[in-house]
Short mmCIF file of C-alpha atoms and ligand atoms in Angstrom, two decimals:
data_model
loop_
_atom_site.label_atom_id
_atom_site.label_comp_id
_atom_site.label_asym_id
_atom_site.label_seq_id
_atom_site.Cartn_x
_atom_site.Cartn_y
_atom_site.Cartn_z
CA MET A 1 12.04 5.99 -30.88
CA ARG A 2 8.91 7.78 -29.08
CA HIS A 3 5.71 6.29 -28.46
CA ALA A 4 2.57 8.07 -27.99
CA ILE A 5 0.37 7.09 -25.23
CA THR A 6 -2.84 7.94 -23.95
CA LEU A 7 -3.84 7.25 -20.56
CA ARG A 8 -6.50 8.00 -17.56
CA VAL A 9 -4.99 9.64 -14.67
CA ASN A 10 -6.55 10.76 -11.92
CA ASP A 11 -9.98 10.65 -14.12
CA GLU A 12 -8.34 12.65 -16.94
CA VAL A 13 -7.25 11.61 -20.12
CA ARG A 14 -3.62 11.95 -21.15
CA THR A 15 -1.67 11.70 -24.31
CA LEU A 16 1.78 11.71 -23.72
CA ASP A 17 4.88 11.17 -25.93
CA VAL A 18 7.27 9.17 -24.40
CA GLU A 19 11.01 7.25 -24.73
CA PRO A 20 10.50 3.34 -24.27
CA SER A 21 13.34 3.91 -21.25
CA ASP A 22 10.96 6.71 -19.70
CA VAL A 23 9.83 5.64 -16.14
CA LEU A 24 6.60 5.68 -15.24
CA LEU A 25 7.52 7.25 -11.77
CA GLU A 26 9.47 9.93 -13.53
CA VAL A 27 6.57 10.81 -16.10
CA LEU A 28 4.27 11.04 -13.38
CA ARG A 29 6.34 13.24 -11.44
CA GLY A 30 8.14 15.71 -14.34
CA ARG A 31 5.48 15.51 -16.70
CA VAL A 32 2.54 15.02 -15.52
CA GLY A 33 3.37 16.75 -12.39
CA LEU A 34 1.97 14.63 -10.07
CA THR A 35 4.44 14.76 -7.10
CA SER A 36 2.48 12.39 -4.57
CA PRO A 37 4.56 9.32 -5.52
CA LYS A 38 7.90 9.60 -4.25
CA ALA A 39 11.34 8.32 -5.31
CA GLY A 40 12.53 6.30 -2.47
CA CYS A 41 15.30 3.24 -3.30
CA GLU A 42 14.18 3.37 -7.13
CA ARG A 43 13.93 -0.54 -7.15
CA GLY A 44 11.11 -1.92 -5.98
CA ASP A 45 12.16 -2.18 -2.23
CA CYS A 46 10.20 0.70 -0.46
CA GLY A 47 6.87 1.45 -1.86
CA ALA A 48 7.14 5.34 -1.91
CA CYS A 49 6.26 5.35 -5.95
CA THR A 50 3.19 3.32 -5.44
CA VAL A 51 0.35 4.14 -7.82
CA LEU A 52 -2.94 2.63 -8.51
CA LEU A 53 -3.14 0.92 -11.87
CA ASP A 54 -6.18 -0.45 -12.89
CA HIS A 55 -7.43 -0.28 -9.44
CA ARG A 56 -4.11 -2.31 -8.25
CA THR A 57 -1.04 -0.85 -6.32
CA VAL A 58 2.11 -1.18 -8.34
CA ARG A 59 5.49 0.27 -8.03
CA SER A 60 5.71 3.04 -10.24
CA CYS A 61 9.36 3.07 -10.31
CA LEU A 62 9.12 -0.71 -11.65
CA ILE A 63 6.89 0.09 -14.86
CA LEU A 64 7.96 2.14 -17.99
CA ALA A 65 5.49 4.64 -19.05
CA VAL A 66 5.07 2.86 -22.25
CA GLU A 67 3.64 -0.24 -20.79
CA VAL A 68 0.68 1.68 -19.57
CA ASP A 69 -0.81 3.01 -22.63
CA GLY A 70 -4.57 2.37 -22.50
CA HIS A 71 -4.65 2.02 -18.84
CA GLU A 72 -5.76 3.70 -15.48
CA ILE A 73 -3.53 5.67 -13.00
CA VAL A 74 -4.82 6.97 -9.69
CA THR A 75 -2.55 8.88 -7.49
CA VAL A 76 -3.33 10.10 -4.09
CA GLU A 77 -4.23 13.43 -5.82
CA GLY A 78 -6.90 11.79 -7.45
CA LEU A 79 -7.85 9.82 -4.67
CA GLY A 80 -8.88 13.03 -2.87
CA ILE A 81 -10.78 14.74 -6.16
CA ASP A 82 -14.24 15.08 -4.05
CA GLY A 83 -12.43 15.89 -0.63
CA LEU A 84 -10.57 13.88 1.86
CA THR A 85 -11.25 10.13 2.02
CA ALA A 86 -12.36 8.73 5.69
CA LEU A 87 -9.06 6.78 5.69
CA GLN A 88 -7.21 10.18 4.95
CA GLU A 89 -9.42 12.08 7.91
CA ARG A 90 -8.56 9.21 10.25
CA LEU A 91 -4.53 9.42 9.40
CA ILE A 92 -4.65 13.08 9.93
CA GLU A 93 -6.68 13.04 12.88
CA LEU A 94 -4.56 10.32 14.57
CA SER A 95 -1.17 12.02 13.43
CA ALA A 96 -0.44 8.60 11.81
CA PHE A 97 2.80 10.28 10.13
CA GLN A 98 5.56 12.08 10.67
CA CYS A 99 7.36 13.66 7.93
CA GLY A 100 5.04 11.95 5.49
CA TYR A 101 7.52 10.58 2.68
CA CYS A 102 6.16 6.93 2.90
CA ALA A 103 2.21 8.43 3.28
CA PRO A 104 0.89 8.45 -0.56
CA GLY A 105 2.23 5.18 -0.94
CA VAL A 106 0.65 3.75 2.52
CA ILE A 107 -2.70 5.45 1.51
CA LEU A 108 -3.06 3.62 -1.57
CA SER A 109 -2.31 0.60 -0.37
CA ALA A 110 -4.36 0.73 2.43
CA ALA A 111 -7.05 2.20 0.01
CA GLU A 112 -6.81 -1.08 -2.17
CA LEU A 113 -7.28 -3.10 0.68
CA LEU A 114 -10.44 -1.10 2.22
CA ALA A 115 -11.98 -1.36 -1.37
CA GLU A 116 -11.45 -5.09 -1.01
CA THR A 117 -12.64 -5.58 2.53
CA SER A 118 -14.38 -3.34 4.49
CA ASP A 119 -13.74 -4.98 7.74
CA PRO A 120 -10.01 -6.27 7.53
CA THR A 121 -8.34 -7.47 10.65
CA ARG A 122 -5.26 -5.78 12.47
CA GLU A 123 -3.08 -8.74 10.41
CA GLU A 124 -4.46 -7.87 6.86
CA VAL A 125 -4.04 -4.08 7.36
CA GLN A 126 -0.05 -5.03 8.48
CA GLU A 127 -0.13 -7.25 5.35
CA ALA A 128 -1.39 -4.86 2.85
CA ILE A 129 1.34 -2.05 4.00
CA ALA A 130 4.08 -4.16 4.62
CA GLY A 131 5.50 -3.36 1.05
CA ASN A 132 5.55 0.45 2.20
CA LEU A 133 8.65 1.22 4.86
CA CYS A 134 8.35 4.07 6.68
CA ARG A 135 11.27 5.28 8.56
CA CYS A 136 9.63 7.33 11.32
CA THR A 137 6.52 5.94 12.75
CA GLY A 138 7.05 2.58 13.76
CA TYR A 139 4.03 1.50 11.46
CA ALA A 140 1.86 1.02 14.87
CA PRO A 141 -0.01 4.74 14.50
CA ILE A 142 -0.66 3.83 10.87
CA VAL A 143 -2.50 0.81 11.49
CA ASP A 144 -4.95 2.12 14.12
CA ALA A 145 -5.92 4.73 11.65
CA VAL A 146 -6.64 2.28 8.93
CA LEU A 147 -8.53 0.59 11.35
CA ALA A 148 -10.48 3.71 12.87
CA ALA A 149 -11.18 4.30 9.06
CA THR A 150 -12.93 1.07 8.83
CA ARG A 151 -15.03 1.69 12.19
CA ALA A 152 -15.99 5.68 11.72
CA PRO A 153 -17.39 6.49 8.43
CA ALA A 154 -17.02 9.72 7.23
CA GLY A 155 -19.09 12.38 9.13
CA ALA A 156 -19.05 10.10 12.36
CA PRO A 157 -17.59 11.08 15.33
CA THR A 158 -13.99 11.37 15.54
CA PRO A 159 -12.51 8.55 17.50
CA GLU A 160 -10.52 9.93 20.98
CA VAL A 161 -7.35 10.43 20.62
CA MET B 1 18.04 7.78 -11.73
CA THR B 2 16.99 7.08 -15.14
CA ILE B 3 17.56 4.22 -17.61
CA ALA B 4 20.29 5.76 -19.79
CA LEU B 5 19.75 2.70 -22.99
CA ASP B 6 18.81 3.29 -26.22
CA LEU B 7 15.90 0.68 -26.39
CA ALA B 8 13.18 -0.23 -28.76
CA TYR B 9 9.97 -1.44 -27.47
CA VAL B 10 7.72 -3.51 -29.26
CA ALA B 11 4.04 -4.70 -27.97
CA PRO B 12 3.08 -7.86 -29.86
CA THR B 13 -0.40 -9.12 -29.82
CA SER B 14 0.17 -12.75 -30.84
CA LEU B 15 2.58 -15.37 -29.81
CA GLU B 16 3.61 -15.65 -33.36
CA ASP B 17 4.40 -12.09 -33.80
CA ALA B 18 6.33 -12.15 -30.14
CA LEU B 19 8.31 -15.05 -31.08
CA GLY B 20 9.28 -13.15 -34.82
CA GLN B 21 10.77 -10.62 -32.80
CA LEU B 22 12.75 -13.04 -30.59
CA ALA B 23 14.33 -14.69 -33.88
CA ASP B 24 15.21 -11.09 -35.39
CA GLY B 25 18.76 -11.31 -34.60
CA ASP B 26 19.54 -7.50 -35.13
CA ALA B 27 18.44 -7.02 -31.65
CA THR B 28 19.43 -8.04 -28.22
CA THR B 29 16.29 -8.98 -26.90
CA VAL B 30 14.58 -8.83 -24.01
CA LEU B 31 10.90 -10.45 -22.87
CA LEU B 32 8.83 -7.93 -20.54
CA ALA B 33 6.18 -9.35 -18.61
CA GLY B 34 5.57 -8.10 -14.77
CA GLY B 35 8.66 -6.04 -15.16
CA THR B 36 9.64 -6.36 -11.40
CA ASP B 37 12.96 -8.37 -12.23
CA VAL B 38 13.73 -6.75 -15.58
CA ILE B 39 13.17 -2.88 -15.04
CA ALA B 40 15.41 -3.16 -11.88
CA ARG B 41 17.88 -4.65 -13.67
CA LEU B 42 17.51 -2.17 -16.52
CA ARG B 43 18.14 0.49 -14.20
CA ASP B 44 21.00 -1.32 -12.21
CA ASP B 45 22.74 -1.65 -16.02
CA ALA B 46 22.79 -5.31 -15.01
CA ILE B 47 21.19 -5.89 -18.51
CA GLN B 48 21.58 -4.06 -22.21
CA PRO B 49 18.97 -5.27 -24.17
CA THR B 50 18.14 -2.95 -27.40
CA ARG B 51 14.42 -4.19 -27.46
CA LEU B 52 12.09 -4.87 -25.59
CA VAL B 53 9.18 -7.05 -26.15
CA ASP B 54 6.51 -6.66 -23.65
CA ILE B 55 4.15 -9.74 -23.81
CA LYS B 56 1.07 -8.45 -21.91
CA ARG B 57 -0.90 -7.47 -24.73
CA ILE B 58 -0.91 -10.97 -26.08
CA PRO B 59 -4.40 -12.52 -25.34
CA GLY B 60 -4.63 -16.00 -23.71
CA LEU B 61 -1.97 -16.18 -21.39
CA SER B 62 -3.45 -14.97 -18.03
CA SER B 63 -5.49 -18.13 -17.39
CA VAL B 64 -5.29 -20.29 -14.03
CA GLU B 65 -7.46 -23.39 -14.52
CA ILE B 66 -7.43 -26.94 -14.52
CA ARG B 67 -6.82 -28.64 -17.96
CA LYS B 68 -6.29 -32.73 -18.25
CA GLY B 69 -5.65 -33.07 -14.51
CA SER B 70 -3.28 -30.22 -14.35
CA LEU B 71 -3.22 -26.47 -12.98
CA HIS B 72 -2.65 -24.58 -15.96
CA VAL B 73 -0.97 -21.22 -15.07
CA GLY B 74 -0.38 -19.12 -17.87
CA CYS B 75 2.64 -17.08 -18.34
CA LEU B 76 1.06 -13.75 -17.34
CA VAL B 77 -0.61 -14.94 -14.28
CA THR B 78 1.01 -12.98 -11.07
CA PHE B 79 1.41 -13.69 -7.66
CA SER B 80 -1.88 -12.00 -6.71
CA ASP B 81 -4.23 -13.69 -9.41
CA LEU B 82 -2.97 -17.28 -7.82
CA LEU B 83 -4.00 -15.97 -4.29
CA ALA B 84 -7.94 -14.49 -5.90
CA SER B 85 -8.11 -18.26 -7.68
CA ASP B 86 -10.57 -20.16 -5.42
CA LEU B 87 -9.35 -23.19 -7.57
CA VAL B 88 -5.70 -22.49 -6.19
CA GLN B 89 -7.36 -21.98 -2.69
CA ASP B 90 -9.20 -25.12 -2.76
CA ARG B 91 -6.75 -27.68 -4.06
CA PHE B 92 -3.43 -26.06 -4.61
CA PRO B 93 -2.78 -24.64 -0.82
CA GLY B 94 0.78 -25.24 -1.17
CA LEU B 95 0.82 -22.72 -3.88
CA GLU B 96 -1.54 -20.33 -2.25
CA GLU B 97 1.04 -20.32 0.93
CA MET B 98 4.03 -19.74 -1.13
CA ALA B 99 2.25 -16.82 -3.11
CA ARG B 100 1.01 -15.15 0.45
CA LEU B 101 4.84 -14.99 1.18
CA VAL B 102 6.29 -13.64 -1.80
CA ALA B 103 7.37 -9.40 -1.24
CA SER B 104 4.27 -7.74 -1.17
CA VAL B 105 1.18 -6.45 -2.24
CA GLY B 106 2.55 -4.38 -4.94
CA ILE B 107 4.88 -6.44 -5.94
CA ARG B 108 2.45 -9.18 -6.13
CA ASN B 109 0.08 -7.77 -8.21
CA ARG B 110 2.57 -7.16 -11.18
CA ALA B 111 5.44 -9.95 -10.62
CA THR B 112 4.26 -13.29 -12.58
CA VAL B 113 4.79 -16.68 -11.17
CA VAL B 114 6.75 -17.86 -14.63
CA GLY B 115 8.64 -14.65 -14.46
CA ASN B 116 9.71 -15.77 -11.24
CA ILE B 117 11.44 -18.97 -12.49
CA CYS B 118 12.33 -17.47 -15.34
CA SER B 119 14.46 -14.95 -13.86
CA ALA B 120 15.57 -17.96 -11.44
CA VAL B 121 17.35 -16.13 -8.90
CA PRO B 122 18.43 -18.68 -6.24
CA SER B 123 16.27 -17.17 -3.70
CA CYS B 124 12.85 -17.44 -6.13
CA ASP B 125 10.03 -18.68 -4.00
CA ALA B 126 8.48 -20.59 -6.70
CA GLY B 127 11.06 -22.74 -7.01
CA PRO B 128 11.18 -24.81 -4.03
CA VAL B 129 7.62 -25.20 -4.21
CA LEU B 130 6.94 -26.03 -7.93
CA LEU B 131 9.90 -28.24 -7.43
CA THR B 132 7.71 -30.48 -4.90
CA HIS B 133 4.43 -30.54 -6.92
CA ASP B 134 6.35 -31.80 -9.78
CA ALA B 135 5.78 -28.73 -12.31
CA VAL B 136 6.36 -29.02 -15.66
CA ILE B 137 7.38 -25.78 -17.77
CA HIS B 138 5.87 -25.82 -21.28
CA THR B 139 7.93 -23.18 -24.15
CA THR B 140 7.00 -22.61 -27.30
CA SER B 141 9.38 -21.38 -30.44
CA PRO B 142 9.62 -21.72 -34.23
CA ALA B 143 11.43 -24.98 -33.76
CA GLY B 144 8.27 -26.32 -31.85
CA GLU B 145 6.92 -26.85 -28.33
CA ARG B 146 8.61 -28.26 -25.48
CA ALA B 147 7.62 -29.58 -21.61
CA ILE B 148 10.65 -29.58 -19.46
CA PRO B 149 10.02 -31.20 -16.02
CA ILE B 150 11.09 -28.23 -13.38
CA ASP B 151 13.88 -30.69 -11.91
CA ARG B 152 15.67 -29.82 -15.18
CA TRP B 153 14.85 -26.60 -15.37
CA PHE B 154 17.35 -24.61 -12.91
CA VAL B 155 20.77 -25.19 -14.20
CA GLY B 156 22.57 -22.33 -11.97
CA PRO B 157 22.00 -18.62 -10.52
CA ARG B 158 19.54 -16.75 -13.31
CA ARG B 159 20.34 -19.40 -15.80
CA THR B 160 17.39 -22.05 -16.87
CA ALA B 161 17.01 -24.62 -19.44
CA ILE B 162 15.47 -21.79 -21.94
CA GLU B 163 16.59 -21.92 -25.38
CA ASP B 164 17.54 -18.77 -27.70
CA GLY B 165 14.06 -17.96 -29.21
CA GLU B 166 11.88 -19.72 -26.85
CA ILE B 167 9.16 -18.32 -24.79
CA VAL B 168 7.42 -19.55 -21.79
CA THR B 169 4.22 -20.24 -22.31
CA HIS B 170 2.64 -21.41 -19.05
CA LEU B 171 3.50 -24.09 -16.43
CA THR B 172 1.16 -26.78 -15.63
CA VAL B 173 1.06 -28.48 -12.08
CA PRO B 174 -0.37 -31.90 -11.42
CA VAL B 175 -3.46 -31.71 -8.80
CA PRO B 176 -1.93 -33.30 -5.76
CA ARG B 177 -4.09 -36.34 -4.20
CA ASN B 178 -6.84 -35.57 -1.93
CA HIS B 179 -5.56 -35.27 1.76
CA HIS B 180 -2.68 -34.10 0.39
CA GLY B 181 -0.23 -31.63 3.10
CA ALA B 182 2.19 -29.11 1.62
CA ALA B 183 4.21 -26.51 3.97
CA TYR B 184 6.49 -24.20 2.65
CA ALA B 185 8.44 -22.10 5.45
CA ARG B 186 10.56 -18.82 4.34
CA LEU B 187 13.04 -17.42 6.08
CA SER B 188 13.82 -13.29 5.52
CA ARG B 189 14.94 -10.51 7.54
CA THR B 190 12.17 -8.15 7.20
CA ARG B 191 8.38 -8.63 6.48
CA GLY B 192 7.25 -7.11 2.94
CA GLU B 193 10.01 -6.97 0.55
CA ASP B 194 13.09 -9.12 1.44
CA LEU B 195 14.46 -11.82 -0.53
CA ALA B 196 14.11 -15.53 0.94
CA GLN B 197 17.53 -16.10 3.11
CA ALA B 198 16.51 -19.78 2.86
CA SER B 199 13.50 -21.51 2.58
CA VAL B 200 12.17 -25.26 2.43
CA ALA B 201 9.00 -26.65 1.00
CA VAL B 202 7.42 -30.21 1.35
CA LEU B 203 4.49 -32.04 -0.24
CA LEU B 204 2.92 -35.06 1.10
CA GLU B 205 0.89 -37.21 -0.71
CA PRO B 206 -1.25 -40.10 0.58
CA GLY B 207 0.95 -43.35 0.82
CA HIS B 208 3.48 -41.26 2.86
CA ARG B 209 4.63 -39.97 -0.75
CA TYR B 210 7.22 -36.97 0.35
CA ARG B 211 8.67 -34.27 -1.85
CA VAL B 212 11.33 -31.99 0.01
CA ALA B 213 12.99 -28.95 -1.61
CA PHE B 214 15.37 -25.88 -0.91
CA GLY B 215 15.48 -22.39 -2.10
CA ALA B 216 18.58 -19.86 -1.49
CA VAL B 217 20.84 -22.19 -0.07
CA ALA B 218 22.32 -23.38 -3.65
CA ALA B 219 22.99 -22.04 -6.74
CA SER B 220 19.40 -23.09 -7.75
CA ALA B 221 16.25 -24.43 -5.92
CA LEU B 222 17.05 -27.79 -5.69
CA ARG B 223 15.02 -31.20 -4.61
CA ALA B 224 16.34 -32.86 -1.40
CA ARG B 225 16.65 -36.45 -2.80
CA ARG B 226 18.53 -38.16 -0.05
CA ILE B 227 16.12 -36.85 2.46
CA GLU B 228 13.44 -38.25 0.41
CA ALA B 229 14.91 -41.39 0.04
CA LEU B 230 15.19 -41.69 3.68
CA ILE B 231 11.52 -40.86 4.48
CA ALA B 232 9.87 -42.03 1.58
CA GLY B 233 6.83 -44.60 2.31
CA SER B 234 7.46 -44.42 6.33
CA ARG B 235 5.33 -42.32 8.61
CA VAL B 236 7.05 -39.40 9.48
CA ASP B 237 7.83 -38.99 13.05
CA ALA B 238 10.03 -37.55 15.82
CA GLU B 239 12.44 -39.73 15.22
CA LEU B 240 12.56 -40.03 11.61
CA VAL B 241 12.71 -35.98 11.75
CA ASP B 242 15.72 -35.91 13.28
CA ARG B 243 17.49 -38.14 10.85
CA ALA B 244 16.18 -36.42 8.07
CA VAL B 245 17.31 -32.92 9.41
CA ASP B 246 20.81 -34.68 10.12
CA LEU B 247 20.95 -34.74 6.29
CA VAL B 248 20.40 -31.36 5.82
CA HIS B 249 24.18 -30.28 5.52
CA ASP B 250 24.33 -32.98 2.33
CA GLU B 251 21.86 -31.39 0.36
CA VAL B 252 22.39 -27.72 0.78
CA ALA B 253 25.43 -25.72 -0.10
CA PRO B 254 24.61 -22.49 1.51
CA ILE B 255 26.74 -19.15 1.07
CA THR B 256 27.39 -16.18 3.00
CA ASP B 257 26.35 -12.99 1.62
CA VAL B 258 24.76 -9.54 3.07
CA ARG B 259 21.81 -11.26 3.89
CA ALA B 260 22.76 -13.91 5.50
CA THR B 261 25.95 -16.15 6.89
CA ALA B 262 26.28 -19.83 5.42
CA HIS B 263 26.32 -21.03 8.85
CA TYR B 264 22.99 -19.44 9.86
CA ARG B 265 21.40 -20.41 6.74
CA LEU B 266 22.49 -24.53 7.12
CA ARG B 267 21.11 -24.23 10.54
CA MET B 268 17.77 -22.41 9.73
CA CYS B 269 17.32 -24.88 7.24
CA GLU B 270 17.64 -27.82 9.75
CA VAL B 271 14.46 -25.68 11.94
CA MET B 272 12.64 -25.02 9.07
CA LEU B 273 12.67 -28.27 7.67
CA ARG B 274 11.54 -30.03 11.04
CA ARG B 275 8.59 -27.46 11.11
CA ALA B 276 7.94 -27.80 7.42
CA LEU B 277 8.03 -31.80 7.54
CA THR B 278 5.53 -31.70 10.87
CA ALA B 279 3.35 -29.13 9.36
CA ALA B 280 2.81 -31.16 6.21
CA THR B 281 2.16 -34.23 8.20
CA GLY B 282 -0.19 -32.48 10.17
CA ARG B 283 -2.27 -31.07 7.41
CA ALA B 284 -2.32 -34.09 5.56
CA ALA B 285 -4.08 -35.80 8.68
CA GLY B 286 -6.35 -32.53 9.00
CA ASP B 287 -5.04 -31.19 12.34
CA GLY B 288 -1.54 -28.99 11.02
CA PRO B 289 -1.27 -25.18 11.28
CA ARG B 290 -3.69 -23.43 8.96
CA TYR B 291 -1.68 -22.57 5.46
CA ASP B 292 -2.20 -18.65 6.18
CA VAL B 293 0.00 -19.01 9.65
CA ALA B 294 3.41 -18.55 8.41
CA LEU B 295 6.16 -21.24 9.94
CA ILE B 296 8.80 -18.97 10.95
S1 FES C 301 11.04 4.23 -5.31
FE1 FES C 301 9.68 2.53 -6.36
S2 FES C 301 9.96 1.03 -4.59
FE2 FES C 301 10.86 2.37 -3.73
S1 FES C 302 6.02 9.10 8.42
FE1 FES C 302 8.25 9.23 7.74
S2 FES C 302 8.57 7.96 6.24
FE2 FES C 302 6.89 7.32 7.31
#
């Protein structure tokens, strides 16, 4: 039986008809047109499908679309709605990513951390992104960029690369 | 990869309604809370329910609070909720240490503690720690309520003492006495996502009252009664730790699988028991390692 669900996605209210078996990741990508959440392992292990659900990171491959009726989803498309965040700018400046497949998940995980604490330790940054597998970078440049984002507010001079 | 099942989905707003859904024999029903296990199993085709009963819209199942001398953990409480609780931080550092080691933030934000012991995989993290804390699982059904001590809860891999028609509403954990020391050592291959390859939990309360439990090295999490009997009432020194470690192979029955060999698991249980006993003893005395420093 189809269910009509209403949710707020990146600050826009959407009403969708979904089957109970429709997975949130596939609905976001295929129906809502948001392709920043990626399909990686599709079993909760890699973090590529990460989205913010009511401001907390979750695996959209392990959530059914019907479950989020009445809730709020934010993806990277919504994070940068008023231009890139300081976090995104530092990630770009420091060339933190290579292929970029992990980037949307990493960005949201780091954004969740930075919303909780403006001055995280390296250890806290590592823990925040520990569930986002990156096959390219070895993580060090990503962690450096997240830490740089906490030190250099938007508009401040760019750190040396 | 999609879920190829003709599923019905209901999200009751009362426990009575949820119990009614469970009792309706026309459907094969699976309860859905955080879904980190259930949805993965649906995708794997490991379970084929015809109806999902999402319990997240039932009010009153999310509390973490002290009631009558015990911590009350509602069945919708996630590992992140545990970590965010000052009460847990102050009075149940062993639960906090365990919760911090579960998977990653994105899983902890969704996975529930009760779900972890209901899915009851041998490697579940909550199992060994709740065993050392003498937790009690509370269920309700049309037949009434039951309180099941956790040492009678796990009956095999993915098998528990729950009966048809029951819902676990909460678990309770007695407040450990002042000046207690807990320790949870958890071995895994990678940080972030891996299941435990083996784990050891210890709780020491005043009067040299030790509880010891293992995870991922038998059909389910288990209390190590022989080790407990050996060290009960004694001050644990290096010699007693050696003798306790000698008993590990009598307590656990690890298997070889893709994540570790039986031999490696056994040897690491010995290493981790040594560290956990030492850490819990030190923490009880006020000079052990901090709870947020991993023991392995
Ligand atoms: S695709 Fe969801 S965790 Fe990998
Ligand atoms: S940059 Fe390629 S996976 Fe992270």
